[in-house]
mmCIF file of C-alpha atoms in Angstrom:
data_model
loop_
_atom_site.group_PDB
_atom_site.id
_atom_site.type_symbol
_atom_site.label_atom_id
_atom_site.label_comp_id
_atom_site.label_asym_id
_atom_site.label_seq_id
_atom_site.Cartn_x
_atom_site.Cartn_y
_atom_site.Cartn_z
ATOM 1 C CA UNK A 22 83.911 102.109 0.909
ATOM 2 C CA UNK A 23 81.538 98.975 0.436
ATOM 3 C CA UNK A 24 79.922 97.668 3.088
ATOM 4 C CA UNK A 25 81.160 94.669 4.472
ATOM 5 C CA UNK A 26 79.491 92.106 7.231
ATOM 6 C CA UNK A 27 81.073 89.397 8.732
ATOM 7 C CA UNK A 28 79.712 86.506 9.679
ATOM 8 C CA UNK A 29 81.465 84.282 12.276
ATOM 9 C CA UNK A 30 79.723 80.567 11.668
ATOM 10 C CA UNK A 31 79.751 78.453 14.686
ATOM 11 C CA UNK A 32 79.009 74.742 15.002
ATOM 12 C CA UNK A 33 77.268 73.925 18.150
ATOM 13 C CA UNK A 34 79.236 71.956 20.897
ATOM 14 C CA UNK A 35 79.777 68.187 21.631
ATOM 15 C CA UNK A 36 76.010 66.869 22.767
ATOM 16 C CA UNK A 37 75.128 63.856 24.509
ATOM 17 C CA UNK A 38 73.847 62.211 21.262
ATOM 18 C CA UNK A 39 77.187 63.016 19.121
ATOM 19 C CA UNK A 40 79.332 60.754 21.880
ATOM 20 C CA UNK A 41 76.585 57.895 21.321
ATOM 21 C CA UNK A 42 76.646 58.064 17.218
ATOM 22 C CA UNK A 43 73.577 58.995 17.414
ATOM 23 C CA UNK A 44 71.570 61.502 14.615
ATOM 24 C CA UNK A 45 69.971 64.372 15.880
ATOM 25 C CA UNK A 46 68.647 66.691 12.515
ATOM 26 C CA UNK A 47 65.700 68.502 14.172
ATOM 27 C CA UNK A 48 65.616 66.154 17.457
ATOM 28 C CA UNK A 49 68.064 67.424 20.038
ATOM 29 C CA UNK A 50 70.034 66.403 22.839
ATOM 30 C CA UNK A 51 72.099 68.891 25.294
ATOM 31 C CA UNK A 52 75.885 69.426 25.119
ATOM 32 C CA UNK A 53 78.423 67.177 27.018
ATOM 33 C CA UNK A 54 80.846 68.399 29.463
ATOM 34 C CA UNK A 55 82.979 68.706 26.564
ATOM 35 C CA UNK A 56 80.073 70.690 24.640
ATOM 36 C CA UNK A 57 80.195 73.097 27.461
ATOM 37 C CA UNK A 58 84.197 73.428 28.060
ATOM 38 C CA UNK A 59 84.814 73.853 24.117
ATOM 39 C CA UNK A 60 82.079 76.768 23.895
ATOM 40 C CA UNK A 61 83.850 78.585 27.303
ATOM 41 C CA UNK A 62 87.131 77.985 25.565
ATOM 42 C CA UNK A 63 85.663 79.841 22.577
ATOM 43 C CA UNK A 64 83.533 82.633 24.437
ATOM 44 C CA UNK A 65 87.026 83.547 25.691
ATOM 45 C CA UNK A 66 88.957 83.284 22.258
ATOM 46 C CA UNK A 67 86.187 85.469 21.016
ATOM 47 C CA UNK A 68 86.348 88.065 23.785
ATOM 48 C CA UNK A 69 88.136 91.200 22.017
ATOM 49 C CA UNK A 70 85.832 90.931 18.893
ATOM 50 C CA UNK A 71 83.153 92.812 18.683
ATOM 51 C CA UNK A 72 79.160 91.648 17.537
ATOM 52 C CA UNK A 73 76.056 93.226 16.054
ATOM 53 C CA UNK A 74 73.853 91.008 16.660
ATOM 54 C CA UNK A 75 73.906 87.206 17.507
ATOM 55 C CA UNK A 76 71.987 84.112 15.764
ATOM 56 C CA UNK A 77 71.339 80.509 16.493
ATOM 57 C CA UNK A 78 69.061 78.011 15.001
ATOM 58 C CA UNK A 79 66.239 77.240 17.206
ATOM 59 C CA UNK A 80 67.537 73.823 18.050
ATOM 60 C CA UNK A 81 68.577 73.618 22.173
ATOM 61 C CA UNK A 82 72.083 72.606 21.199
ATOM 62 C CA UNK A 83 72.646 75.349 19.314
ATOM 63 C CA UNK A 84 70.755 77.683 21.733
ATOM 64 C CA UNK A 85 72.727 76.446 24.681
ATOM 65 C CA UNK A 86 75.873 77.085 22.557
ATOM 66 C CA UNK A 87 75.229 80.735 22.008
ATOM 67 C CA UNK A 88 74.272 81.460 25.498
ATOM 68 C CA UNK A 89 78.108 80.109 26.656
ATOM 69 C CA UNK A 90 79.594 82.142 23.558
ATOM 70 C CA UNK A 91 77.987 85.511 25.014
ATOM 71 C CA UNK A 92 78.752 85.461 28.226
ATOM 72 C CA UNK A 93 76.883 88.797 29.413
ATOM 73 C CA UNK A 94 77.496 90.552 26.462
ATOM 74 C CA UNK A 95 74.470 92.834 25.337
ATOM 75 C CA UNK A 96 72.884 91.746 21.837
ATOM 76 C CA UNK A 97 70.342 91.153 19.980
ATOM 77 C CA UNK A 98 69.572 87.607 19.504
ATOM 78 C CA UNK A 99 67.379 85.911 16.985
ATOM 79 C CA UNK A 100 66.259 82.041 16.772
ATOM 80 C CA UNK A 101 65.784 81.096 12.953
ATOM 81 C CA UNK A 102 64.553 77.481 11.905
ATOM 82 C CA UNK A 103 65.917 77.995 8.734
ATOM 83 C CA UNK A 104 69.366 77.892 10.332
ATOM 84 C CA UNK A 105 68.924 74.111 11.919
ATOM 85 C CA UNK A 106 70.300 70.909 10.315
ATOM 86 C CA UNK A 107 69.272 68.768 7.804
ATOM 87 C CA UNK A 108 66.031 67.082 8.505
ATOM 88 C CA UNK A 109 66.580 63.063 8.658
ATOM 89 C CA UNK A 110 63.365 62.373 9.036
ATOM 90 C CA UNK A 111 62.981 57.955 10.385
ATOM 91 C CA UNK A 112 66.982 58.140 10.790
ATOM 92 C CA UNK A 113 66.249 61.208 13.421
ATOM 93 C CA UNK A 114 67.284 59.517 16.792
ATOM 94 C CA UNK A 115 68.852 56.505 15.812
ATOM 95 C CA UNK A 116 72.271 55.420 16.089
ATOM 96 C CA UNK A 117 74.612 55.244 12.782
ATOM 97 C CA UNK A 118 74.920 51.205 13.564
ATOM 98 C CA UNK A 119 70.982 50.816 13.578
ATOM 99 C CA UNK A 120 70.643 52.840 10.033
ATOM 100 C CA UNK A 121 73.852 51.148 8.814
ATOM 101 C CA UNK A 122 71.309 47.566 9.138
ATOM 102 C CA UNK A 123 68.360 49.324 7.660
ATOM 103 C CA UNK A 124 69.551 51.645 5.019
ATOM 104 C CA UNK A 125 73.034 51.313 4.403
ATOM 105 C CA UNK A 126 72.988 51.776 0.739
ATOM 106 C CA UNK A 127 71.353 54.870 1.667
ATOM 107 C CA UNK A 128 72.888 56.211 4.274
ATOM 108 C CA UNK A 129 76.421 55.295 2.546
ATOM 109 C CA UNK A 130 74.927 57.549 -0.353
ATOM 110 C CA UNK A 131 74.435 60.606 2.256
ATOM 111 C CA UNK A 132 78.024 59.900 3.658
ATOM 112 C CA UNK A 133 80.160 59.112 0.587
ATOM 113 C CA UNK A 134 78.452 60.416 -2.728
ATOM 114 C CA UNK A 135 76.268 62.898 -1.323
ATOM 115 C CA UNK A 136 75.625 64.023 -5.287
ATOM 116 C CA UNK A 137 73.858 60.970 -5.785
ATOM 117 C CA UNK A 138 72.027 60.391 -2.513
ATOM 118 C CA UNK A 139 67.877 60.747 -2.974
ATOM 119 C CA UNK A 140 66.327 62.374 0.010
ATOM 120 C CA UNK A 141 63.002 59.965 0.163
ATOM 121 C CA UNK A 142 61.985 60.634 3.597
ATOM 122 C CA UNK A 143 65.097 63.647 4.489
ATOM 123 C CA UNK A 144 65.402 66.917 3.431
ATOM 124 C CA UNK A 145 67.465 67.060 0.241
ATOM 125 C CA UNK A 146 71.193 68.882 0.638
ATOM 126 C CA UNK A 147 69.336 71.711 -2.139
ATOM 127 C CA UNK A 148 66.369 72.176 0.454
ATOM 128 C CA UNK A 149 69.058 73.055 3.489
ATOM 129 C CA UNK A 150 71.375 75.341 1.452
ATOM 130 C CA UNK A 151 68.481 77.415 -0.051
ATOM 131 C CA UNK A 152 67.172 77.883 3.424
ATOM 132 C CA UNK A 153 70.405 79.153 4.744
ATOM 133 C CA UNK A 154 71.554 81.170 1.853
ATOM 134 C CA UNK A 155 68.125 82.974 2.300
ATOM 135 C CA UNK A 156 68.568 83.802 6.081
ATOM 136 C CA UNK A 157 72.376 84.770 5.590
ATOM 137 C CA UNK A 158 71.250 87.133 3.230
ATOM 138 C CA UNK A 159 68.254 88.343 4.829
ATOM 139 C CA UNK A 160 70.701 88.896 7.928
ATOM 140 C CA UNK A 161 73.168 90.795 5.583
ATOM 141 C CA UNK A 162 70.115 92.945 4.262
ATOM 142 C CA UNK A 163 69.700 93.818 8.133
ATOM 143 C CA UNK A 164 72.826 94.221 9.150
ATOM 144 C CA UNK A 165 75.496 95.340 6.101
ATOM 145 C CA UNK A 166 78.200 96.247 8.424
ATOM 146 C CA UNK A 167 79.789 94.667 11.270
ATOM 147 C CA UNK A 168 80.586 91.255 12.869
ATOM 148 C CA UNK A 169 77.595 88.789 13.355
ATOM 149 C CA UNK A 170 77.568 85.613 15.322
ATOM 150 C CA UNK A 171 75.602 82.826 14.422
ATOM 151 C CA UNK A 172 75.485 79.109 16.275
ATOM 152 C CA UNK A 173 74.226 76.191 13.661
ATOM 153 C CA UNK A 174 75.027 72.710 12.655
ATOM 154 C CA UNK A 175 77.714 70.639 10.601
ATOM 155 C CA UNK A 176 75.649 69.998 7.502
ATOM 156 C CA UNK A 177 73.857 73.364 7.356
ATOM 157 C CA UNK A 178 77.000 75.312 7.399
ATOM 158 C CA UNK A 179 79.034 72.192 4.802
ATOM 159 C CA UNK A 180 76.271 73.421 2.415
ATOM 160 C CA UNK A 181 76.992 77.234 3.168
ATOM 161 C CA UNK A 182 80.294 76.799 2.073
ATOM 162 C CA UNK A 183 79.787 74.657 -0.949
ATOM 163 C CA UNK A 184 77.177 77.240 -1.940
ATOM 164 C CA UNK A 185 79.462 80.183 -1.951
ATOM 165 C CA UNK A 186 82.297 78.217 -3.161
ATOM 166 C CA UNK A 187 80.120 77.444 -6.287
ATOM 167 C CA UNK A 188 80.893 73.537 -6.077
ATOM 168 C CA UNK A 189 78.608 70.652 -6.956
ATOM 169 C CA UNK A 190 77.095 68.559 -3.784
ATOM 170 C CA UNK A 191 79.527 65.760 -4.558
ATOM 171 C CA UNK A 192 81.996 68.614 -2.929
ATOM 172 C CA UNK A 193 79.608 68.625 -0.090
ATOM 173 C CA UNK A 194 82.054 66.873 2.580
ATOM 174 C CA UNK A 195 85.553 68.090 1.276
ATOM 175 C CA UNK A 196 88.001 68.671 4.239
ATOM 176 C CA UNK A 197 88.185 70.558 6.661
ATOM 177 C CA UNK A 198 86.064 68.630 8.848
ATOM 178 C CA UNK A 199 83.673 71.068 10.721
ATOM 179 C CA UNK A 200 83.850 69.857 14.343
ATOM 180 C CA UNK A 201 81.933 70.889 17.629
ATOM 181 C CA UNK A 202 82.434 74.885 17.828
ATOM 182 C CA UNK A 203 84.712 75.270 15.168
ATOM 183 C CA UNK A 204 84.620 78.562 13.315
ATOM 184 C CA UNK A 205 83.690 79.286 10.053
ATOM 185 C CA UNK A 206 84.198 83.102 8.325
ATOM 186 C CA UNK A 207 81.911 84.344 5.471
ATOM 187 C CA UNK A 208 82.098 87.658 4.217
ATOM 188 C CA UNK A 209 79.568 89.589 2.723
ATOM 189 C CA UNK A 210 80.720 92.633 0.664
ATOM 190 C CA UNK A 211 78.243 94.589 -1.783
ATOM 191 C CA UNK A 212 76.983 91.565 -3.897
ATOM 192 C CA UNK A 213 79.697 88.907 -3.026
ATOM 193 C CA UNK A 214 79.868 86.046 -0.431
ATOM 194 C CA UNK A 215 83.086 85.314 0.399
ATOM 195 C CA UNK A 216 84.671 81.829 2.647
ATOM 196 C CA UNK A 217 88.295 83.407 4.465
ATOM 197 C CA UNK A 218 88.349 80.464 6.955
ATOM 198 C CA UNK A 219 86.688 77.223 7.056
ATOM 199 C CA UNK A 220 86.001 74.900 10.873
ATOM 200 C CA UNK A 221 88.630 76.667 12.606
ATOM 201 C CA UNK A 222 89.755 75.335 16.051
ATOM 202 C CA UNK A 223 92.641 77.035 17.382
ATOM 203 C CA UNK A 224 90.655 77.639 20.460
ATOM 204 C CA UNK A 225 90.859 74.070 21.284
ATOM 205 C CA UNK A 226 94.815 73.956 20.307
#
């Protein structure tokens, strides 16, 4: 039998800054009351599976997630930086209507024909997805069987999946939309990377 890991891809819940339209990349805000409810409501739906070990980027939204999800299970838990957002360097902060007056050819770019946008002062969509492809693997090196958890962000897991799905970074923002604490599944068997379910949120149903 191959060896086969599972990786349960979280997004971090609702923060303070998502209700404002606000962009957070490696600035932070903490979770809303809805943050908080949606990551109980999945900390239960989770309850009868089983984890090796847990993950979360180092961001406090993300952090704050995975502590919910857990409860007082037992696990290890690691904090990568690789596994944050996108950097968004001067956008970092600022509400979507203040970039919309400042860079909105830009920042339309990122949003609607991500192949074409030019990361001058962001990290490029390449950049995030080689960073998280490395620590999913490294993870999969450490652990080659069993379930892991792992909290991170919208666009870090979007390139995830575009990355095993082998699809340009036009692709990058095809449906389903991954929401606050939705549920992504990645396989890893032998050599192979495998996406079974993409931002699921029956949880929330």
């Amino acid at each position: 039998m191959r060896k086969l890991t599972t990786f349960y891809l979280v997004r971090h819940g609702e923060t303070m800054w998502n209700k404002e339209h606000r962009l957070q990349g490696w600035l932070d805000s903490s979770l809303s009351e809805n943050g908080i409810l949606h990551a109980e409501k999945l900390r239960d739906h989770l309850q009868n599976f089983s984890f090796t070990a847990a993950y979360s980027s180092s961001s406090g939204r993300a952090k704050e997630t995975l502590h919910i999800l857990l409860g007082d299970r037992q696990l290890p838990i690691f904090y990568e930086d690789n596994l944050r957002e996108i950097f968004l360097g001067e956008w970092q902060g600022k509400t979507v209507e203040d970039i919309m007056t400042t860079h909105r050819l830009d920042y339309e770019l990122y949003t609607d024909y991500p192949g074409q946008f030019v990361a001058s002062h962001t990290e490029s969509f390449g950049m995030v997805t080689e960073r998280a492809m490395f620590t999913l693997k490294k993870i999969a090196e450490k652990y080659p069987e069993g379930n892991v958890l792992i909290v991170s962000h919208a666009v870090a897991i979007k390139c995830v999946i575009n990355a095993i799905l082998g699809r340009s970074i036009n692709q990058l923002w095809a449906e389903p939309f991954i929401n606050g604490t939705s549920v992504t599944i990645i396989e890893h068997v032998g050599q192979q990377w495998l996406v079974k379910d993409i931002g699921n949120i029956q949880h929330l149903q």
